[in-house]
Short mmCIF file of C-alpha atoms in Angstrom, two decimals:
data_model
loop_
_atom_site.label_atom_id
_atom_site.label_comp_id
_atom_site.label_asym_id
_atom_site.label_seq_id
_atom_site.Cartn_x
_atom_site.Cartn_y
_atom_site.Cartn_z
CA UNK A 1 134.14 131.67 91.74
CA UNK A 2 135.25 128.89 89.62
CA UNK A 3 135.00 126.15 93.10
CA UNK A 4 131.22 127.75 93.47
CA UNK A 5 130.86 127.48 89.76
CA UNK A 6 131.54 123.59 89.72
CA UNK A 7 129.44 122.99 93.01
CA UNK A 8 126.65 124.50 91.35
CA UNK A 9 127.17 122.49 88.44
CA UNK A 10 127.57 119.34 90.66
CA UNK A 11 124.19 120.08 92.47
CA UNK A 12 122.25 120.75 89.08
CA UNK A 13 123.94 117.50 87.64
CA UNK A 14 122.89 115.81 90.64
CA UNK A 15 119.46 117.57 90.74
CA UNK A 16 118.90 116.58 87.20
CA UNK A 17 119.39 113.03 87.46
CA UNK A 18 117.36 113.20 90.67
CA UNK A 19 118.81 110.55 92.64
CA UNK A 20 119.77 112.57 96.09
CA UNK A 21 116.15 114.27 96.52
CA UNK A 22 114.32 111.16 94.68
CA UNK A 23 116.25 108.61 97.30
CA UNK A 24 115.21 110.95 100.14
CA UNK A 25 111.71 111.54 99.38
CA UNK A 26 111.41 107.46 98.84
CA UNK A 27 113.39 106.44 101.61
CA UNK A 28 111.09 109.20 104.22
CA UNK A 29 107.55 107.59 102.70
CA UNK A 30 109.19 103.93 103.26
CA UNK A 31 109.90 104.65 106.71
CA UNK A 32 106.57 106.61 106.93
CA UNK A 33 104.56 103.69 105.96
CA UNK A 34 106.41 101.39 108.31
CA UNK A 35 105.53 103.53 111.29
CA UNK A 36 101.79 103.23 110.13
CA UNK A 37 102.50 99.97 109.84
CA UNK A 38 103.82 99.14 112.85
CA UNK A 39 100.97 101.46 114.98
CA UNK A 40 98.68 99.50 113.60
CA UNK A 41 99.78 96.00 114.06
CA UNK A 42 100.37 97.54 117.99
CA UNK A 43 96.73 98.71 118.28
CA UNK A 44 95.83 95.60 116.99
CA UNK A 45 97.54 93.66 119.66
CA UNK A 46 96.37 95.61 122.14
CA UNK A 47 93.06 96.00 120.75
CA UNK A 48 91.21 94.98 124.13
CA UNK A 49 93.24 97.52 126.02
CA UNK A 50 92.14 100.28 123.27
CA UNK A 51 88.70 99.27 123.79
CA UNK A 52 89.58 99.78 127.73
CA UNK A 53 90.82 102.85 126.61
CA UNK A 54 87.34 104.13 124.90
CA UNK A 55 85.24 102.28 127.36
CA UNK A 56 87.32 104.95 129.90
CA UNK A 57 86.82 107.73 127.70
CA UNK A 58 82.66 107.12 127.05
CA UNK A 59 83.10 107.02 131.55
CA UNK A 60 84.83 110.59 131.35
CA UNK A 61 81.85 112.23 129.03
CA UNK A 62 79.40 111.05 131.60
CA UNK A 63 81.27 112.17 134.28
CA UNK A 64 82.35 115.23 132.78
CA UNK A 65 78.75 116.26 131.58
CA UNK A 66 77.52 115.79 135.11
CA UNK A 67 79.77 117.86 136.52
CA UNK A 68 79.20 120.82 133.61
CA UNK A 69 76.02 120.35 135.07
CA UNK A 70 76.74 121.06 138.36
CA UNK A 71 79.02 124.46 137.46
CA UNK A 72 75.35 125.69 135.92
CA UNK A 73 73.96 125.66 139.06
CA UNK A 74 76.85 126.33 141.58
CA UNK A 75 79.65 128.44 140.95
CA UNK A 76 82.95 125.56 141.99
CA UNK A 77 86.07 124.57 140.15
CA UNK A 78 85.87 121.93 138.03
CA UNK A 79 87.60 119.90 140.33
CA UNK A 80 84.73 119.92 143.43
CA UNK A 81 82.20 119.43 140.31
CA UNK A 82 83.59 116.59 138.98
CA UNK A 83 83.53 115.17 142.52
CA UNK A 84 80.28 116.29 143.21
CA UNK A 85 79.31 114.42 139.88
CA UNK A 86 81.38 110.99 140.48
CA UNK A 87 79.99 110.58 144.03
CA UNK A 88 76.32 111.40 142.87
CA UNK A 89 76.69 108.70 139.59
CA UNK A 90 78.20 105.79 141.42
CA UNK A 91 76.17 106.55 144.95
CA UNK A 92 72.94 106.39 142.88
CA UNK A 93 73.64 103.53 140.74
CA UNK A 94 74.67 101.84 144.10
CA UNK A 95 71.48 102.57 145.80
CA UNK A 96 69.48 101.05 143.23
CA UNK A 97 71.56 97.95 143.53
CA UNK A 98 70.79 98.38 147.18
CA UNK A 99 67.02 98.50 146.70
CA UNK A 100 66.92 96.29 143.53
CA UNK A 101 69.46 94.02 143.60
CA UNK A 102 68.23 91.01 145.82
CA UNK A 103 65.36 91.09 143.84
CA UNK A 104 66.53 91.28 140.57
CA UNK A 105 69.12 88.29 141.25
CA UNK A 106 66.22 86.46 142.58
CA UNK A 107 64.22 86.96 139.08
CA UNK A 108 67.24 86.56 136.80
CA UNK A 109 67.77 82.99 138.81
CA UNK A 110 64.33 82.21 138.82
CA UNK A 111 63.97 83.46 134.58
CA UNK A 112 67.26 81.30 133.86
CA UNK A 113 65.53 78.14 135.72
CA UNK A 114 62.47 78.69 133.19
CA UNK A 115 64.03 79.27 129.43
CA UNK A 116 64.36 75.69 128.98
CA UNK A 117 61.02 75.01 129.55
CA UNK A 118 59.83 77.98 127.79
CA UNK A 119 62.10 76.59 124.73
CA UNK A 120 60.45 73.25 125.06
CA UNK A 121 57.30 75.12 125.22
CA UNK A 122 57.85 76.33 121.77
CA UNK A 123 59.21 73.50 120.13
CA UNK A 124 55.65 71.28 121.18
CA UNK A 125 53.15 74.39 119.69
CA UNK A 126 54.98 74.66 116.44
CA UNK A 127 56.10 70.78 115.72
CA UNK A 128 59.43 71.92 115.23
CA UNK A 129 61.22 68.94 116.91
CA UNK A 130 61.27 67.19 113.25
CA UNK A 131 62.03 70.12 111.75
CA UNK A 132 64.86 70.74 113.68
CA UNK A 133 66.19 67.79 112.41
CA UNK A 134 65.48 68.75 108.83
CA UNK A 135 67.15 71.82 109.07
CA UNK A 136 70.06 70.80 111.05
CA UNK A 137 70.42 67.97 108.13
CA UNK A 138 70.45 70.02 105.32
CA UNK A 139 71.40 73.16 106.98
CA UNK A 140 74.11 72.30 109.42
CA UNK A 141 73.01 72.79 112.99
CA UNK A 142 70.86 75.82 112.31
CA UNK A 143 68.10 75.15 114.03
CA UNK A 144 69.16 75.64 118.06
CA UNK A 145 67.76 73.65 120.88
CA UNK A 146 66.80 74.51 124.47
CA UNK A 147 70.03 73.67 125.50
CA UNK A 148 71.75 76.29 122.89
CA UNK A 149 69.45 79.19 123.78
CA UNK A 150 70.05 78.86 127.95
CA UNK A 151 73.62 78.54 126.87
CA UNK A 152 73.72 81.54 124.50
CA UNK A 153 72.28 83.37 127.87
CA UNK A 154 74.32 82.30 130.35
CA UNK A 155 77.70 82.98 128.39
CA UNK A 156 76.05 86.70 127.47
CA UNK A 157 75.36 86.51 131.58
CA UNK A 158 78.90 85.48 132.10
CA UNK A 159 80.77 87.52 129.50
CA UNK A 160 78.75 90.86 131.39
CA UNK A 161 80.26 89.49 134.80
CA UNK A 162 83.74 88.07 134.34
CA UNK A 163 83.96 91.99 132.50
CA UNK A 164 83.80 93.21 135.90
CA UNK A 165 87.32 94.00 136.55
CA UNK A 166 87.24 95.63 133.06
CA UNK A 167 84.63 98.06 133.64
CA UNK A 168 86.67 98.72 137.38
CA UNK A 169 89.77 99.96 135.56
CA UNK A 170 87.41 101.71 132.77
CA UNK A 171 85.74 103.30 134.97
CA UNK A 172 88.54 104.40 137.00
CA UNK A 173 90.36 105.64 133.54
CA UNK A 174 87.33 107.85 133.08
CA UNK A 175 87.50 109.30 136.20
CA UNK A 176 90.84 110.13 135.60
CA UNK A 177 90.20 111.27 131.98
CA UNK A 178 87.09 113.63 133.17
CA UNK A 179 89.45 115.11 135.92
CA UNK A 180 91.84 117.08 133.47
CA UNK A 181 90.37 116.35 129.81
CA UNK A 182 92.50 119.32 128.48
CA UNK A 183 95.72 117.59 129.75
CA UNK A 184 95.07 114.45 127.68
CA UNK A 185 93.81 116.53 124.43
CA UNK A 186 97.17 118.31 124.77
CA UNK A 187 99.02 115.31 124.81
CA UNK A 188 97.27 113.61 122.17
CA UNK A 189 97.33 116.96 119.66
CA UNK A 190 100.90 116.86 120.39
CA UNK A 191 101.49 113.78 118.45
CA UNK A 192 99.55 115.83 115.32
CA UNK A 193 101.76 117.45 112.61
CA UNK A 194 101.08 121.08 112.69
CA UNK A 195 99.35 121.53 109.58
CA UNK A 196 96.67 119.21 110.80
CA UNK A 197 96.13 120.07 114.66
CA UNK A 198 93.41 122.35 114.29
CA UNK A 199 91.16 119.87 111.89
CA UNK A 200 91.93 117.17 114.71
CA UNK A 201 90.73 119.62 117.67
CA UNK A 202 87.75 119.76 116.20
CA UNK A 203 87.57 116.53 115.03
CA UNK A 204 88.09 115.82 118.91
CA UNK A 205 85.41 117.80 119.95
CA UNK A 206 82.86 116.74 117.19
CA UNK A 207 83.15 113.13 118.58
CA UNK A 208 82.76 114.28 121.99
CA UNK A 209 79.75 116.01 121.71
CA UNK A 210 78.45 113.17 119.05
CA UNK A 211 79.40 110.84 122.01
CA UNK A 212 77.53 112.82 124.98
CA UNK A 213 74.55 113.27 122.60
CA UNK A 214 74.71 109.58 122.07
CA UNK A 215 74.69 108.48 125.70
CA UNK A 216 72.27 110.76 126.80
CA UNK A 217 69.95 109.79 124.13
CA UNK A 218 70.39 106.08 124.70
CA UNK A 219 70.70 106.74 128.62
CA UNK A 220 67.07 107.80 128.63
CA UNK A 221 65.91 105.53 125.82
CA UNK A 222 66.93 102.37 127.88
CA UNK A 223 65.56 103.89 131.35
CA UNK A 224 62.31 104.46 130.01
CA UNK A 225 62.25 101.41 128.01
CA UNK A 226 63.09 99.18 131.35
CA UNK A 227 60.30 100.84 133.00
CA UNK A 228 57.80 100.56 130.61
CA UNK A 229 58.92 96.47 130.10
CA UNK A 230 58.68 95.97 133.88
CA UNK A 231 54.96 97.79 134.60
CA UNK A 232 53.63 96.37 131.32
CA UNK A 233 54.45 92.76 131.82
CA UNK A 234 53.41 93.27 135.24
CA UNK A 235 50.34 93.72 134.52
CA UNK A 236 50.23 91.25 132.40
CA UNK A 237 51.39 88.84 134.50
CA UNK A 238 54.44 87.30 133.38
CA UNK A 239 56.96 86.51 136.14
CA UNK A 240 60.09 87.67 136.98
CA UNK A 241 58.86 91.42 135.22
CA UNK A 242 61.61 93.35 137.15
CA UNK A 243 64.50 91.30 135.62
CA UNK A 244 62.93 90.59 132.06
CA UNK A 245 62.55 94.93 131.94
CA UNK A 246 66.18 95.18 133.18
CA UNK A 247 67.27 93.00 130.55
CA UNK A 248 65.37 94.43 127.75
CA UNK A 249 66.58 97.99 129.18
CA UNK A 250 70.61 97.30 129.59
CA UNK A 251 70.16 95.36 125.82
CA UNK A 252 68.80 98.58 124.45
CA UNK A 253 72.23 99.78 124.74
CA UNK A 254 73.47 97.92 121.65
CA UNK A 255 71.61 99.74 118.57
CA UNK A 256 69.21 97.42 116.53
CA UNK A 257 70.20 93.86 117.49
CA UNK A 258 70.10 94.88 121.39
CA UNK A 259 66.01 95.40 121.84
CA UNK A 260 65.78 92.25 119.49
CA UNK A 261 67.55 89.68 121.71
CA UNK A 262 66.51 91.94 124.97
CA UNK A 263 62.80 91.02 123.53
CA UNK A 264 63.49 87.36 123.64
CA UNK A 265 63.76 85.94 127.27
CA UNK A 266 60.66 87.86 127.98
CA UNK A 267 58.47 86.40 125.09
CA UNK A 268 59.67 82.51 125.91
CA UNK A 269 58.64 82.91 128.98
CA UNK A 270 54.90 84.11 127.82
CA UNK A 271 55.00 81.59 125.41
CA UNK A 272 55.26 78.58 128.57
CA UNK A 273 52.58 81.15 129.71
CA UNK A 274 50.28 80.49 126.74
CA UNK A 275 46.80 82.12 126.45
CA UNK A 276 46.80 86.02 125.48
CA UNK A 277 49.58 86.83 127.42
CA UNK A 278 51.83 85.48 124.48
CA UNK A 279 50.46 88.02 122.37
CA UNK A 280 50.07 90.83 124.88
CA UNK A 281 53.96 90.13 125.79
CA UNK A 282 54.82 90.72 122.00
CA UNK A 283 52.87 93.46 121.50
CA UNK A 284 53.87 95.09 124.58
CA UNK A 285 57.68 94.67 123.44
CA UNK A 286 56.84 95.88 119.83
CA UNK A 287 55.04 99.24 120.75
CA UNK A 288 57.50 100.42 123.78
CA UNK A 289 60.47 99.58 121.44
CA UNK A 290 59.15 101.26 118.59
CA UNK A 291 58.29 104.41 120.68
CA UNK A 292 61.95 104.25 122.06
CA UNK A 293 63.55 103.70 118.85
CA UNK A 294 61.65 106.18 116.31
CA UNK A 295 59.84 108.66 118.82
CA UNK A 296 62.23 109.47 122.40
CA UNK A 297 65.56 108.67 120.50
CA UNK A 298 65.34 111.25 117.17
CA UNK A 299 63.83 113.38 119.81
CA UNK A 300 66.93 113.25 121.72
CA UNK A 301 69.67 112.89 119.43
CA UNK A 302 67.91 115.82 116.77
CA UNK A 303 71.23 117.41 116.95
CA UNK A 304 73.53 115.40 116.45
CA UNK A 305 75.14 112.71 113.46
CA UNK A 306 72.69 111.04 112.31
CA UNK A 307 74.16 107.42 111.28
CA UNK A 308 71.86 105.78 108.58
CA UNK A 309 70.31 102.49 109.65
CA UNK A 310 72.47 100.20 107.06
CA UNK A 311 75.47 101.67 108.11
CA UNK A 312 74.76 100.66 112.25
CA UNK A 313 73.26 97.76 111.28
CA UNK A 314 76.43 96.18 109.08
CA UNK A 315 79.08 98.19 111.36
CA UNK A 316 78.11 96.52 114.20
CA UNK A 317 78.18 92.89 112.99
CA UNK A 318 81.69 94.28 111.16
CA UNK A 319 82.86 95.49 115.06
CA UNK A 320 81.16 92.01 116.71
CA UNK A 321 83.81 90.14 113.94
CA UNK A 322 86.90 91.99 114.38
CA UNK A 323 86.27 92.93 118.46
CA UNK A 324 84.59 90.06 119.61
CA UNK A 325 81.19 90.36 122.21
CA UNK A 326 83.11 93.74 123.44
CA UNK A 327 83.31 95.33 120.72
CA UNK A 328 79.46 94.41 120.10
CA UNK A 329 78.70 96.15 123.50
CA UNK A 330 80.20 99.42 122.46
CA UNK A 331 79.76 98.93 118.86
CA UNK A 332 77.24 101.91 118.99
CA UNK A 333 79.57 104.51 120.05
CA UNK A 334 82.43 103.00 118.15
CA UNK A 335 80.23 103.69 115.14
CA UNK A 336 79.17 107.01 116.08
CA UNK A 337 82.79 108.23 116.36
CA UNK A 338 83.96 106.08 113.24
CA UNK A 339 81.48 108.29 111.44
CA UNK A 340 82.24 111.63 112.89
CA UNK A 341 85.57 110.60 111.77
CA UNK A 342 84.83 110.14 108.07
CA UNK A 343 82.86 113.01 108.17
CA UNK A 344 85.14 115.16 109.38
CA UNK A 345 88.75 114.28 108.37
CA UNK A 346 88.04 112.46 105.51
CA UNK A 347 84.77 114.49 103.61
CA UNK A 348 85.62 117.64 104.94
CA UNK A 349 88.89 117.45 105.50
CA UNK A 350 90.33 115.82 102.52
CA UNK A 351 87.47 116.25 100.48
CA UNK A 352 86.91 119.30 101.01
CA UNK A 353 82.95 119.12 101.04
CA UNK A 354 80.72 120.65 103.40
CA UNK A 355 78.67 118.83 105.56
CA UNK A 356 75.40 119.57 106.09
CA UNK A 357 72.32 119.22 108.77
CA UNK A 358 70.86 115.63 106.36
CA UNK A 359 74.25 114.04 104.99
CA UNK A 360 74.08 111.92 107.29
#
């Protein structure tokens, strides 16, 4: 009695002066915040491999929606689906190249060969060849030159092809991904304390549908955009229509800035054109863009997050600065999931407010 007596009394004196739990709960939040720590200087090291990573996982919606798809109309496993799906994806985007491709490398070669001209074009309408100098003397080089703009195109050109390889392994990774999703939700819920595994399931599947919604949306947006660009300035007749509408199309993939730099090969080239088909060309790109961006998009995307202009508009030059020209490319769904993010874990979650159908 008297031994348990005195350990009591040692634990209460040592509770008291709180040094034993007070050391242990500081020592376990040091070592916590070094772990964060260290996970994040990792992921930012590896930052182009995470972007592999997501780039992979944006492959596995598409290739797992297709092949939901599929089960509506046949009754397979998921398996034979997602085959069915894969084969039918990649088959038909190689068939276009098949039908399209000579062609379209033709115009892009042929476009590339005109921009300086087109450039020069523009300088001798508006007298800017003084002004250029002006500006670039009190402004510091702002004012580009021919020579800037066909270089800003061919490293956008070269940047899309030298990511070739990339894309292979990405699109390999979604494959993989879209062949047993639940195996790598497991595995990632895994590393979730318990307390906090159902908010990130949901979390998880919030972004995924945001993400499907997303692609869809902009899927159709840029299809019907690269259509209309190509039969319109057809009949216009501006050259090389087929590549300047698969250009304007493929841009439409990055939100806001995209359809503005898509816009611009195809309006230089009108403008060493001259006559009305300068002003047909804009207006052309003006009303099919504007249909696309506040008619066939909301349509689309009704139903899902709904990210506010100023917040895509400064998140993706925030994404272009910390990711570089890939991170620009799939700045749209890295926004998208960085808001169903804050939404989710940090309003709802840690808030503890409700979201709703307009916050956003």
């Amino acid at each position: 009695m008297a031994s348990e007596a005195g350990g009591a009394a040692d634990r209460n004196e040592v509770s008291v002066a709180g040094i034993a739990p007070a050391t242990g709960t500081f020592a376990g939040r040091v070592l916590t915040a070094i772990a964060v720590l260290a996970v994040v200087v990792l992921v930012w090291q590896l930052r182009g491999v995470v972007l592999l990573v997501f780039a992979g996982i944006l492959f596995a919606i598409v290739f797992d929606s297709g092949a939901r798809l599929i089960e509506r109309w046949l009754p397979i496993r998921h398996m034979f689906s997602l085959a069915l799906a894969t084969v039918a994806i990649i088959g038909l985007a190689a068939l276009a190249v098949a039908i399209f491709g000579r062609e379209v490398v033709r115009q892009i070669t042929d476009l590339v060969a005109r921009l300086p001209g087109a450039w020069a074009s523009l300088e001798t309408r508006v007298g800017s060849r003084d002004l250029a100098a002006t500006v670039r003397e009190h402004l510091g080089q702002v004012m580009p030159d021919g020579g800037t703009v066909l270089a800003a195109v061919q490293y956008v050109v070269g940047s899309i092809s030298s990511a070739g390889s990339g894309f292979a392994l990405a699109l390999l990774g979604g494959i993989y991904f879209a062949a047993r999703p639940a195996l790598y939700r497991r595995g990632f819920l895994l590393l979730v304390p318990d307390r906090h595994v159902a908010r990130m399931g949901a979390t998880l599947d919030a972004s995924r549908n945001a993400l499907q919604d997303w692609l869809l949306g902009q899927l159709l947006s840029m299809s019907l955009t690269a259509i209309a660009i190509t039969l319109g300035l057809t009949l216009i007749g501006v050259p090389s229509a087929l590549a300047l509408g698969l250009i304007c199309g493929l841009m439409g993939f990055v939100p806001m800035i995209g359809p503005l730099l898509g816009a611009l090969p195809g309006v230089l080239v009108a403008l060493s054109i001259g006559g009305d088909v300068l002003w047909q060309t804009i207006i052309l790109y003006v009303i099919v863009q504007q249909l696309a961006g506040s008619v066939i998009e909301p349509m689309i995307m009704h139903h899902t997050v709904n990210v506010p202009p100023a917040v895509t508009l400064f998140g993706l030059f925030a994404v272009g600065a910390l990711l570089g020209p890939v991170g620009v490319l799939l700045g749209g769904p890295i926004i998208v999931t960085v808001h169903v993010l804050v939404r989710q874990l940090y309003v709802k979650g840690c808030l503890g407010r409700e979201l709703t159908a307009g916050s956003g």
